[in-house]
Coordinates of C-alpha atoms in Angstrom, one line a residue:
Chain A
X195 CA -36.1 43.5 42.5
X196 CA -33.8 43.3 39.5
X197 CA -30.6 41.4 40.1
X198 CA -27.5 43.5 39.7
X199 CA -24.5 42.4 37.7
X200 CA -22.2 43.7 40.4
X201 CA -22.9 45.0 43.9
X202 CA -19.8 46.1 45.8
X203 CA -19.7 47.7 49.2
X204 CA -16.7 49.1 51.0
X205 CA -14.1 47.3 48.8
X206 CA -10.6 47.9 50.1
X207 CA -7.4 46.5 48.6
X208 CA -3.7 47.2 49.2
X209 CA -0.6 45.5 48.0
X210 CA 2.1 44.5 50.5
X211 CA 5.7 44.0 49.8
X212 CA 8.2 42.3 52.1
X213 CA 10.0 45.5 52.9
X214 CA 8.0 48.5 51.9
X215 CA 4.8 49.9 53.4
X216 CA 1.5 48.5 52.1
X217 CA 0.2 50.6 49.2
X218 CA -3.5 51.1 49.2
X219 CA -5.0 50.8 45.8
X220 CA -8.7 50.8 46.5
X221 CA -10.2 52.7 49.4
X222 CA -13.8 51.8 50.2
X223 CA -15.4 51.3 46.7
X224 CA -19.2 51.2 46.7
X225 CA -20.5 50.4 43.2
X226 CA -23.5 48.8 41.5
X227 CA -23.5 47.7 37.9
X228 CA -26.9 47.1 36.5
X229 CA -27.7 44.0 34.5
X230 CA -27.5 44.5 30.8
X231 CA -25.6 47.8 30.9
X232 CA -22.2 48.7 29.6
X233 CA -20.4 50.3 32.6
X234 CA -17.2 52.3 32.2
X235 CA -14.4 52.6 34.7
X236 CA -12.4 55.6 34.0
X237 CA -9.3 57.0 35.6
X238 CA -5.7 57.8 35.1
X239 CA -3.0 55.1 35.2
X240 CA -2.7 53.7 38.7
X241 CA -6.1 54.8 39.8
X242 CA -7.1 51.2 40.6
X243 CA -9.2 50.2 37.5
X244 CA -7.4 46.9 36.8
X245 CA -7.4 45.9 40.5
X246 CA -11.2 46.7 40.7
X247 CA -11.9 44.6 37.6
X248 CA -9.8 41.8 38.9
X249 CA -11.7 41.8 42.2
X250 CA -15.1 41.9 40.4
X251 CA -14.0 38.9 38.3
X252 CA -12.8 37.0 41.5
X253 CA -9.3 36.8 40.1
X254 CA -8.0 38.4 43.3
X255 CA -9.7 39.1 46.6
X256 CA -10.4 42.3 48.4
X257 CA -9.1 42.8 52.0
X258 CA -12.4 44.3 53.1
X259 CA -15.9 44.8 51.8
X260 CA -18.6 42.7 50.4
X261 CA -19.1 41.7 46.8
X262 CA -22.0 40.1 44.9
X263 CA -21.6 39.2 41.3
X264 CA -24.7 38.2 39.3
X265 CA -26.5 37.8 42.6
X266 CA -23.9 35.4 44.0
X267 CA -21.8 36.2 47.1
X268 CA -18.2 36.3 45.9
X269 CA -16.9 34.8 49.2
X270 CA -18.9 31.6 48.9
X271 CA -19.6 31.1 45.2
X272 CA -16.3 31.9 43.4
X273 CA -16.4 28.8 41.2
X274 CA -20.0 29.6 40.0
X275 CA -19.1 33.2 39.4
X276 CA -16.0 32.2 37.4
X277 CA -18.2 30.0 35.2
X278 CA -20.5 32.9 34.4
X279 CA -18.0 35.7 33.8
X280 CA -14.8 36.2 31.8
X281 CA -12.2 38.8 31.2
X282 CA -10.1 40.3 28.4
X283 CA -7.0 41.7 30.1
X284 CA -5.1 44.8 29.3
X285 CA -2.0 43.9 27.2
X286 CA -3.4 40.5 26.3
X287 CA -1.0 37.6 26.7
X288 CA -1.4 33.9 25.9
X289 CA 1.0 31.0 25.7
X290 CA 3.3 32.1 22.9
X291 CA 3.6 29.0 20.8
X292 CA -0.1 28.1 20.7
X293 CA -2.0 29.3 17.6
X294 CA -5.2 31.3 17.7
X295 CA -7.3 28.1 17.4
X296 CA -5.2 26.2 19.9
X297 CA -5.4 29.0 22.5
X298 CA -9.2 29.2 22.2
X299 CA -9.3 25.4 22.4
X300 CA -7.1 25.3 25.5
X301 CA -9.2 28.0 27.4
X302 CA -12.4 26.3 26.2
X303 CA -11.2 23.1 27.8
X304 CA -10.5 25.0 31.1
X305 CA -14.1 26.0 31.1
X306 CA -15.2 22.4 30.6
X307 CA -16.2 22.5 27.0
X308 CA -15.6 19.3 25.1
X309 CA -16.3 17.4 21.9
X310 CA -18.3 19.1 19.2
X311 CA -19.4 21.9 21.5
X312 CA -15.7 22.8 22.0
X313 CA -15.0 22.6 18.2
X314 CA -18.1 24.7 17.5
X315 CA -17.2 27.3 20.1
X316 CA -13.7 27.7 18.7
X317 CA -15.0 28.0 15.1
X318 CA -17.8 30.5 16.2
X319 CA -15.4 32.8 18.0
X320 CA -12.9 32.7 15.2
X321 CA -15.7 33.6 12.7
X322 CA -17.2 36.2 15.1
X323 CA -13.9 38.0 15.5
X324 CA -12.8 37.6 11.9
X325 CA -9.7 35.6 12.8
X326 CA -10.1 33.0 10.1
X327 CA -7.0 34.0 8.2
X328 CA -5.0 33.8 11.4
X329 CA -6.4 30.6 12.8
X330 CA -3.1 28.7 12.6
X331 CA -0.9 31.6 13.4
X332 CA 1.0 31.4 16.7
X333 CA 0.2 34.0 19.3
X334 CA 3.8 35.3 19.3
X335 CA 3.4 36.3 15.6
X336 CA 0.1 38.1 15.9
X337 CA -0.1 41.9 15.7
X338 CA -1.3 43.9 18.7
X339 CA -4.8 44.3 17.2
X340 CA -5.1 40.6 16.5
X341 CA -3.9 39.8 20.0
X342 CA -6.6 42.0 21.4
X343 CA -9.3 40.4 19.2
X344 CA -8.1 36.9 20.3
X345 CA -8.3 38.1 23.9
X346 CA -11.9 39.2 23.6
X347 CA -12.7 36.0 21.6
X348 CA -11.2 34.0 24.5
X349 CA -13.4 35.9 26.9
X350 CA -16.5 34.9 24.9
X351 CA -15.7 31.2 24.9
X352 CA -17.9 30.4 27.9
X353 CA -20.7 32.8 26.7
X354 CA -20.3 34.9 29.9
X355 CA -23.3 36.8 31.4
X356 CA -20.9 39.4 32.6
X357 CA -17.8 40.4 30.6
X358 CA -14.9 42.4 31.9
X359 CA -12.8 44.3 29.4
X360 CA -9.7 45.9 30.8
X361 CA -8.4 48.7 28.5
X362 CA -9.5 46.9 25.3
X363 CA -8.1 49.4 22.9
X364 CA -4.8 50.2 24.6
X365 CA -2.0 50.1 22.0
X366 CA -4.3 49.9 19.0
X367 CA -4.3 52.3 16.1
X368 CA -7.4 54.5 15.6
X369 CA -8.9 52.2 13.0
X370 CA -8.5 49.1 15.1
X371 CA -9.7 50.9 18.2
X372 CA -12.9 51.9 16.3
X373 CA -13.4 48.3 15.1
X374 CA -12.9 47.0 18.6
X375 CA -15.4 49.4 20.0
X376 CA -17.9 48.3 17.3
X377 CA -17.1 44.7 18.3
X378 CA -17.9 45.4 21.9
X379 CA -21.2 47.0 21.0
X380 CA -22.1 44.1 18.8
X381 CA -21.3 41.5 21.5
X382 CA -23.3 43.5 24.0
X383 CA -26.3 43.7 21.7
X384 CA -26.2 40.2 20.3
X385 CA -25.3 38.3 23.5
X386 CA -27.4 40.5 25.8
X387 CA -24.8 40.6 28.5
X388 CA -23.5 43.1 31.0
X389 CA -20.1 44.6 30.3
X390 CA -17.7 46.4 32.5
X391 CA -15.0 48.2 30.5
X392 CA -12.0 50.1 31.9
X393 CA -10.4 52.7 29.9
X394 CA -8.6 56.0 30.0
X395 CA -9.8 57.0 26.6
X396 CA -12.7 59.3 27.1
X397 CA -14.3 59.1 23.6
X398 CA -14.4 55.3 24.1
X399 CA -16.3 55.6 27.3
X400 CA -18.6 58.3 25.8
X401 CA -19.4 56.0 22.8
X402 CA -19.8 52.7 24.7
X403 CA -21.0 53.3 28.2
X404 CA -24.4 53.7 29.7
X405 CA -22.8 54.9 32.9
X406 CA -19.3 55.7 34.0
X407 CA -17.4 55.9 37.3
X408 CA -14.3 58.0 37.6
X409 CA -11.6 56.5 39.8
X410 CA -8.9 58.6 41.3
X411 CA -6.4 57.3 43.8
X412 CA -8.5 54.3 44.6
X413 CA -11.7 56.2 45.2
X414 CA -14.8 56.8 43.0
X415 CA -14.9 60.6 42.6
X416 CA -17.9 60.7 40.2
X417 CA -20.5 58.2 38.9
X418 CA -23.2 59.0 36.4
X419 CA -24.1 58.9 32.7
X420 CA -21.6 60.6 30.5
X421 CA -24.1 63.3 29.7
X422 CA -25.0 64.0 33.3
X423 CA -21.4 64.1 34.3
X424 CA -20.7 66.8 31.7
X425 CA -23.7 68.7 32.9
X426 CA -23.0 68.3 36.6
X427 CA -19.5 69.6 36.4
X428 CA -20.6 72.8 34.7
X429 CA -17.9 72.5 32.1
X430 CA -18.1 75.4 29.8
X431 CA -18.5 75.5 26.1
X432 CA -15.5 76.7 24.2
X433 CA -16.0 79.4 21.6
X434 CA -13.0 79.8 19.4
X435 CA -12.9 82.9 17.1
X436 CA -10.2 83.7 14.5
X437 CA -10.3 87.3 13.3
X438 CA -8.6 90.2 11.6
X439 CA -8.6 93.6 13.2
X440 CA -8.9 94.6 16.9
X441 CA -10.9 93.2 19.7
X442 CA -11.5 94.6 23.2
X443 CA -10.1 91.6 25.1
X444 CA -10.7 93.0 28.7
X445 CA -14.3 93.7 27.8
X446 CA -14.7 90.2 26.5
X447 CA -13.2 88.8 29.7
X448 CA -15.5 90.8 31.9
X449 CA -18.7 89.6 30.0
X450 CA -21.2 87.8 32.2
X451 CA -20.9 84.1 31.9
X452 CA -17.3 84.1 30.6
X453 CA -15.4 81.6 32.7
X454 CA -12.0 81.9 31.1
X455 CA -10.2 83.4 28.1
X456 CA -7.1 82.7 26.1
X457 CA -5.9 84.8 23.3
X458 CA -3.2 85.3 20.8
X459 CA -2.5 87.3 17.6
X460 CA -5.7 86.9 15.5
X461 CA -7.5 84.4 17.8
X462 CA -9.3 84.2 21.0
X463 CA -10.9 81.2 22.9
X464 CA -13.7 82.0 25.4
X465 CA -14.9 79.4 27.9
X466 CA -18.6 80.2 28.5
X467 CA -20.4 79.1 31.6
X468 CA -23.2 76.6 30.9
X469 CA -25.2 77.4 34.1
X470 CA -26.6 80.9 33.4
X471 CA -25.6 84.0 35.3
X472 CA -27.4 86.6 33.3
X473 CA -27.3 84.8 30.1
X474 CA -30.8 83.5 30.0
X475 CA -31.8 79.8 29.9
X476 CA -31.4 77.1 27.4
X477 CA -31.1 78.2 23.8
X478 CA -31.7 81.8 24.9
X479 CA -28.7 81.6 27.2
X480 CA -26.5 80.2 24.5
X481 CA -27.7 82.7 21.9
X482 CA -27.4 85.7 24.3
X483 CA -23.9 84.6 25.3
X484 CA -22.8 84.1 21.7
X485 CA -24.5 87.4 20.6
X486 CA -22.6 89.2 23.4
X487 CA -19.3 87.8 22.2
X488 CA -20.0 88.7 18.5
X489 CA -21.0 92.3 19.5
X490 CA -17.5 92.8 20.8
X491 CA -16.0 92.0 17.3
X492 CA -17.4 95.2 15.6
X493 CA -13.9 96.4 15.0
X494 CA -12.8 93.1 13.6
X495 CA -13.7 90.7 10.8
X496 CA -14.5 87.2 12.0
X497 CA -12.8 84.6 9.9
X498 CA -13.9 81.5 11.7
X499 CA -16.1 80.7 14.8
X500 CA -16.2 77.3 16.4
X501 CA -18.3 76.2 19.4
X502 CA -17.0 73.1 21.1
X503 CA -19.2 71.1 23.5
X504 CA -17.3 69.7 26.5
X505 CA -16.5 66.0 26.2
X506 CA -15.5 63.4 28.7
X507 CA -11.9 64.4 28.2
X508 CA -12.7 67.7 29.9
X509 CA -14.5 65.8 32.7
X510 CA -11.5 63.6 33.1
X511 CA -9.1 66.5 33.3
X512 CA -11.4 68.2 35.8
X513 CA -11.7 65.1 38.0
X514 CA -8.1 64.1 37.7
X515 CA -7.0 67.4 39.2
Chain B
X153 CA -21.0 19.7 34.6
X154 CA -20.7 16.4 32.6
X155 CA -17.8 14.0 33.2
X156 CA -16.5 14.8 29.7
X157 CA -16.3 18.5 30.6
X158 CA -14.6 17.7 33.9
X159 CA -12.2 15.4 32.1
X160 CA -11.3 18.2 29.7
X161 CA -10.4 20.5 32.5
X162 CA -7.7 18.0 33.5
X163 CA -6.6 17.5 29.9
X164 CA -6.3 21.3 29.2
X165 CA -2.9 21.4 30.9
X166 CA -1.7 18.3 29.1
X167 CA -2.9 19.8 25.8
X168 CA -1.0 23.1 26.4
X169 CA 2.2 21.2 27.5
X170 CA 1.9 18.9 24.5
X171 CA 1.6 21.7 21.9
X172 CA 4.3 23.8 23.6
X173 CA 6.8 20.9 23.8
X174 CA 6.1 19.8 20.3
X175 CA 7.1 23.3 19.0
X176 CA 10.1 23.7 21.2
X177 CA 13.4 22.5 19.7
X178 CA 14.8 22.2 23.2
X179 CA 12.4 19.3 23.9
X180 CA 14.9 17.2 21.9
X181 CA 17.5 18.1 24.5
X182 CA 15.1 17.4 27.4
X183 CA 14.0 14.1 26.0
X184 CA 17.1 12.7 24.3
X185 CA 20.3 14.7 24.6
X186 CA 20.6 15.2 28.4
X187 CA 19.2 11.8 29.3
X188 CA 21.6 10.1 26.9
X189 CA 24.5 12.1 28.2
X190 CA 23.6 11.2 31.7
X191 CA 23.2 7.5 31.0
X192 CA 26.3 7.2 28.8
X193 CA 28.5 9.0 31.3
X194 CA 27.5 6.7 34.1
X195 CA 27.6 3.6 31.9
X196 CA 31.1 4.4 30.6
X197 CA 32.3 5.2 34.0
X198 CA 31.2 1.8 35.2
X199 CA 33.2 0.2 32.4
X200 CA 36.3 2.4 33.1
X201 CA 36.2 1.5 36.8
X202 CA 35.4 -2.2 35.9
X203 CA 32.7 -2.3 38.6
X204 CA 30.9 -5.6 39.1
X205 CA 27.6 -6.3 37.3
X206 CA 25.5 -5.7 40.4
X207 CA 27.0 -2.2 40.9
X208 CA 26.4 -1.4 37.2
X209 CA 22.7 -2.1 37.7
X210 CA 22.7 0.0 40.9
X211 CA 24.2 3.0 39.1
X212 CA 22.1 2.7 35.9
X213 CA 18.9 2.4 37.9
X214 CA 19.9 5.6 39.7
X215 CA 20.8 7.5 36.5
X216 CA 17.6 6.5 34.8
X217 CA 15.4 7.3 37.8
X218 CA 17.0 10.8 38.1
X219 CA 16.5 11.5 34.4
X220 CA 12.8 10.4 34.4
X221 CA 12.3 12.4 37.6
X222 CA 13.7 15.5 36.0
X223 CA 11.6 15.2 32.8
X224 CA 8.3 14.4 34.6
X225 CA 8.7 17.0 37.3
X226 CA 9.4 19.8 34.9
X227 CA 6.2 19.0 33.0
X228 CA 4.2 19.5 36.2
X229 CA 6.1 22.7 36.9
X230 CA 5.5 23.8 33.3
X231 CA 1.8 24.2 33.9
X232 CA 2.6 27.4 35.7
X233 CA 6.0 28.2 34.3
X234 CA 4.7 28.5 30.7
X235 CA 1.9 30.8 32.0
X236 CA 4.4 32.8 34.0
X237 CA 6.8 33.2 31.2
X238 CA 4.1 34.2 28.7
X239 CA 2.4 36.4 31.4
X240 CA -0.9 34.7 30.8
X241 CA -1.4 33.3 34.3
X242 CA -4.5 35.6 34.8
X243 CA -6.3 33.7 32.1
X244 CA -5.8 30.4 33.7
X245 CA -6.9 31.5 37.2
X246 CA -10.0 33.4 36.0
X247 CA -11.3 30.1 34.7
X248 CA -13.2 27.8 37.1
X249 CA -10.3 25.4 37.7
X250 CA -8.8 23.9 40.8
X251 CA -5.2 22.9 41.6
X252 CA -5.9 19.2 40.9
X253 CA -7.1 20.0 37.4
X254 CA -3.9 21.7 36.6
X255 CA -1.5 19.3 38.3
X256 CA -3.0 16.0 37.1
X257 CA -3.3 17.1 33.5
X258 CA 0.3 18.2 33.4
X259 CA 1.4 15.1 35.3
X260 CA -0.3 13.0 32.8
X261 CA 1.8 14.5 30.0
X262 CA 4.9 14.2 32.3
X263 CA 4.2 10.5 32.7
X264 CA 3.9 10.2 28.9
X265 CA 7.2 11.9 28.3
X266 CA 8.9 10.2 31.2
X267 CA 7.8 6.8 29.8
X268 CA 9.2 7.6 26.4
X269 CA 12.5 8.6 28.1
X270 CA 12.5 5.4 30.1
X271 CA 11.9 3.2 27.1
X272 CA 14.8 4.8 25.2
X273 CA 17.2 4.7 28.2
X274 CA 16.2 1.1 29.0
X275 CA 16.8 0.1 25.4
X276 CA 20.2 1.9 25.2
X277 CA 21.4 0.6 28.5
X278 CA 20.5 -3.0 27.4
X279 CA 22.3 -2.6 24.1
X280 CA 25.4 -0.9 25.3
X281 CA 25.8 -2.2 28.9
X282 CA 23.8 -5.4 28.8
X283 CA 21.4 -4.3 31.5
X284 CA 18.0 -6.0 31.6
X285 CA 15.4 -3.8 33.2
X286 CA 12.8 -6.6 33.1
X287 CA 14.7 -9.0 35.1
X288 CA 12.0 -9.1 37.8
X289 CA 9.2 -8.9 35.3
X290 CA 7.0 -6.0 34.2
X291 CA 5.2 -5.3 37.5
X292 CA 8.4 -4.1 39.4
X293 CA 9.2 -1.8 36.5
X294 CA 5.7 -0.3 36.6
X295 CA 5.8 0.1 40.4
X296 CA 9.2 1.7 40.2
X297 CA 8.0 4.1 37.5
X298 CA 4.9 4.9 39.5
X299 CA 7.0 5.9 42.5
X300 CA 9.3 8.0 40.4
X301 CA 6.3 9.8 38.7
X302 CA 4.7 10.4 42.1
X303 CA 7.9 11.9 43.4
X304 CA 8.1 14.0 40.2
X305 CA 4.5 15.3 40.7
X306 CA 5.3 16.3 44.3
X307 CA 8.4 18.2 43.2
X308 CA 6.4 19.9 40.4
X309 CA 3.8 20.9 42.9
X310 CA 6.5 22.4 45.2
X311 CA 7.7 24.5 42.2
X312 CA 4.2 25.7 41.5
X313 CA 3.7 26.7 45.2
X314 CA 7.1 28.5 45.1
X315 CA 6.0 30.4 41.9
X316 CA 2.7 31.5 43.5
X317 CA 4.4 32.5 46.7
X318 CA 7.6 34.1 45.6
X319 CA 6.9 35.1 42.1
X320 CA 9.2 35.0 39.0
X321 CA 12.4 34.3 40.8
X322 CA 11.1 31.0 42.0
X323 CA 11.5 29.3 38.7
X324 CA 15.0 28.4 39.7
X325 CA 13.4 25.9 42.1
X326 CA 12.3 24.0 39.0
X327 CA 15.8 22.9 38.3
X328 CA 17.3 23.0 41.8
X329 CA 15.0 20.6 43.6
X330 CA 15.9 17.6 41.6
X331 CA 19.6 18.3 42.5
X332 CA 18.6 18.0 46.2
X333 CA 16.9 14.7 45.4
X334 CA 20.1 13.6 43.7
X335 CA 22.1 14.3 46.8
X336 CA 19.8 12.6 49.4
X337 CA 17.6 9.9 48.0
X338 CA 20.3 7.4 47.1
X339 CA 20.5 7.9 43.3
X340 CA 24.2 6.9 43.0
X341 CA 24.9 5.5 46.5
X342 CA 23.0 3.9 49.3
X343 CA 21.5 6.4 51.7
X344 CA 23.5 4.6 54.5
X345 CA 26.6 6.5 53.4
X346 CA 24.9 9.9 54.2
X347 CA 25.5 11.7 57.5
X348 CA 22.7 10.9 60.0
X349 CA 20.8 14.1 59.5
X350 CA 20.6 13.6 55.7
X351 CA 19.8 10.0 56.2
X352 CA 16.8 11.0 58.2
X353 CA 15.8 13.4 55.5
X354 CA 16.3 10.7 52.9
X355 CA 13.9 8.4 54.8
X356 CA 11.2 11.1 54.3
X357 CA 11.5 10.8 50.5
X358 CA 9.4 8.2 48.7
X359 CA 11.9 7.9 46.0
X360 CA 14.4 6.4 48.5
X361 CA 12.1 3.5 49.1
X362 CA 11.2 3.0 45.4
X363 CA 14.8 2.9 44.5
X364 CA 15.6 0.4 47.2
X365 CA 12.6 -1.8 46.1
X366 CA 13.7 -1.8 42.4
X367 CA 17.3 -2.4 43.2
X368 CA 16.4 -5.3 45.4
X369 CA 15.6 -7.2 42.3
X370 CA 19.2 -6.9 41.1
X371 CA 21.0 -6.8 44.5
X372 CA 18.8 -8.7 47.0
X373 CA 18.2 -6.8 50.1
X374 CA 15.4 -5.3 52.4
X375 CA 13.0 -2.7 51.1
X376 CA 10.0 -0.9 52.5
X377 CA 7.9 -0.3 49.5
X378 CA 4.7 0.2 51.5
X379 CA 6.3 3.1 53.4
X380 CA 7.3 4.7 50.1
X381 CA 3.8 4.3 48.7
X382 CA 2.3 5.8 51.8
X383 CA 4.7 8.8 51.8
X384 CA 4.0 9.3 48.0
X385 CA 0.3 9.4 48.5
X386 CA 0.6 11.5 51.6
X387 CA 2.8 14.1 49.9
X388 CA 0.5 14.2 46.9
X389 CA -2.6 14.9 49.0
X390 CA -0.6 17.4 51.1
X391 CA 0.9 19.1 48.1
X392 CA -2.5 19.6 46.4
X393 CA -3.9 21.0 49.6
X394 CA -1.0 23.4 50.0
X395 CA -1.2 24.4 46.3
X396 CA -4.8 25.3 46.7
X397 CA -3.8 27.4 49.7
X398 CA -1.0 29.0 47.7
X399 CA -3.5 29.9 44.9
X400 CA -5.9 31.4 47.5
X401 CA -3.0 33.3 49.0
X402 CA -1.9 34.5 45.6
X403 CA -5.5 35.8 45.1
X404 CA -5.4 37.6 48.4
X405 CA -1.9 39.2 47.9
X406 CA -2.6 40.0 44.3
X407 CA 0.6 38.2 43.1
X408 CA -1.5 36.7 40.3
X409 CA -1.8 40.2 38.9
X410 CA 2.0 40.9 39.3
X411 CA 2.8 37.6 37.6
X412 CA 0.8 38.8 34.5
X413 CA 2.5 42.1 34.1

């Protein structure tokens, strides 16, 4: 049987305060992460992603449930697990006055690296994450993107078999986000490790992850590949038409397979069901549905027609309801 | 893991404290300004009051002990204070380290800084007030310093436990605890002048015994060095055990996450 990177059963976690009632953050999470996959944890803010990642990495403990990480029981082998995993936290923070190289050196020492091996690991990560020009820059002077790169570089210092990335692109500009995603893909490919990444950016999950789990209010509400999730939720395709002239909007709305419709002067957006209902199957269904829409534009001139596939953003919105 | 790797886990805290202190202008205040102010005030006061030579040594030993204690204890506390202030405590506790790795590394740096302060203050008090710290030889000085550093480590551990238990607000403990020590362990007066309850408390503090031992070289009198050494060792072991428990509790309550936000 193949060893799983993470095997969690019935994980429950709540935070207590001195005066308030305990707030339940995770309510019975069952989750397996396969070895070698990039697994995505999706969900809105406060859904429990950071807490779950922190529990998987043994930074904090669950109140209930069992957890096995890389085949090791998290109750009895915390030290061994910590040697084999690492984490890049959301909003990365490090001792302010230490430079990039000094921070990597410090954390390398905490993992028991020494001598030339330590020097080499620092140099390797600085090179791998293109931090050469900032090697001697203090953490407090780094940009958000550089702090994020340093955070992932730190997380690679012990060559983990399982890497946790908590919102690795939060606060980054689009270009830096793209570079960070490429970096994650490269690490996964070259180091051949398992990765658990939490994010609330849907395109990121769609681009990176083999499978994703949606968390909502501390529960997993969906778990599958990004493609299957889109299929399972029967999210419709959006057909946007810009036109001149007149269109019979009520007729359009009552067409078989039309799930919803929005319109304004000179434009209409039709949400078409992907599951059938009198529209045929596969390409036929799509063609029939589209043909049916176009037939209703005989009194108008179509200026532009766009078909938009549903993305994980739509899944997210659907599941976050 | 090899012994070099294990050693580096201890040295990691010392390395972080060293770099941070080196780049912090206020280190000058910690190492030179406040210690000198403390020593000079007490030294000048003894001149103004024309106290006898034995009393001068009594007070100067107290002033120097308190200063070294403050410098060394804050270095142990810094191991978590720096992490808490920079919100990077997660990164430390995700690593496979135990309480003793963190404490001993930081204490090592505290001993280094405390020794530097001691040498400066001993030199200045000799030059300005004619006080000879080596009157009983080097061994009593080393034993005295060892006792002060052990007490400093215990206080630093208590600060770390407070941070992990009560969160950010607990950093006030880093500066308050040495004030309590000043009151009860006989820094500027013999513990016999304290009310009975505080005297009993003073007898639980190793520093009381190390001060009595070192002062007995200048003002002959009884001392119970062995009791002080036993208490110091006991508190260190107990402190490390309780710190480990505090770390485990912080993992259970999730305070480690809150300290990083």
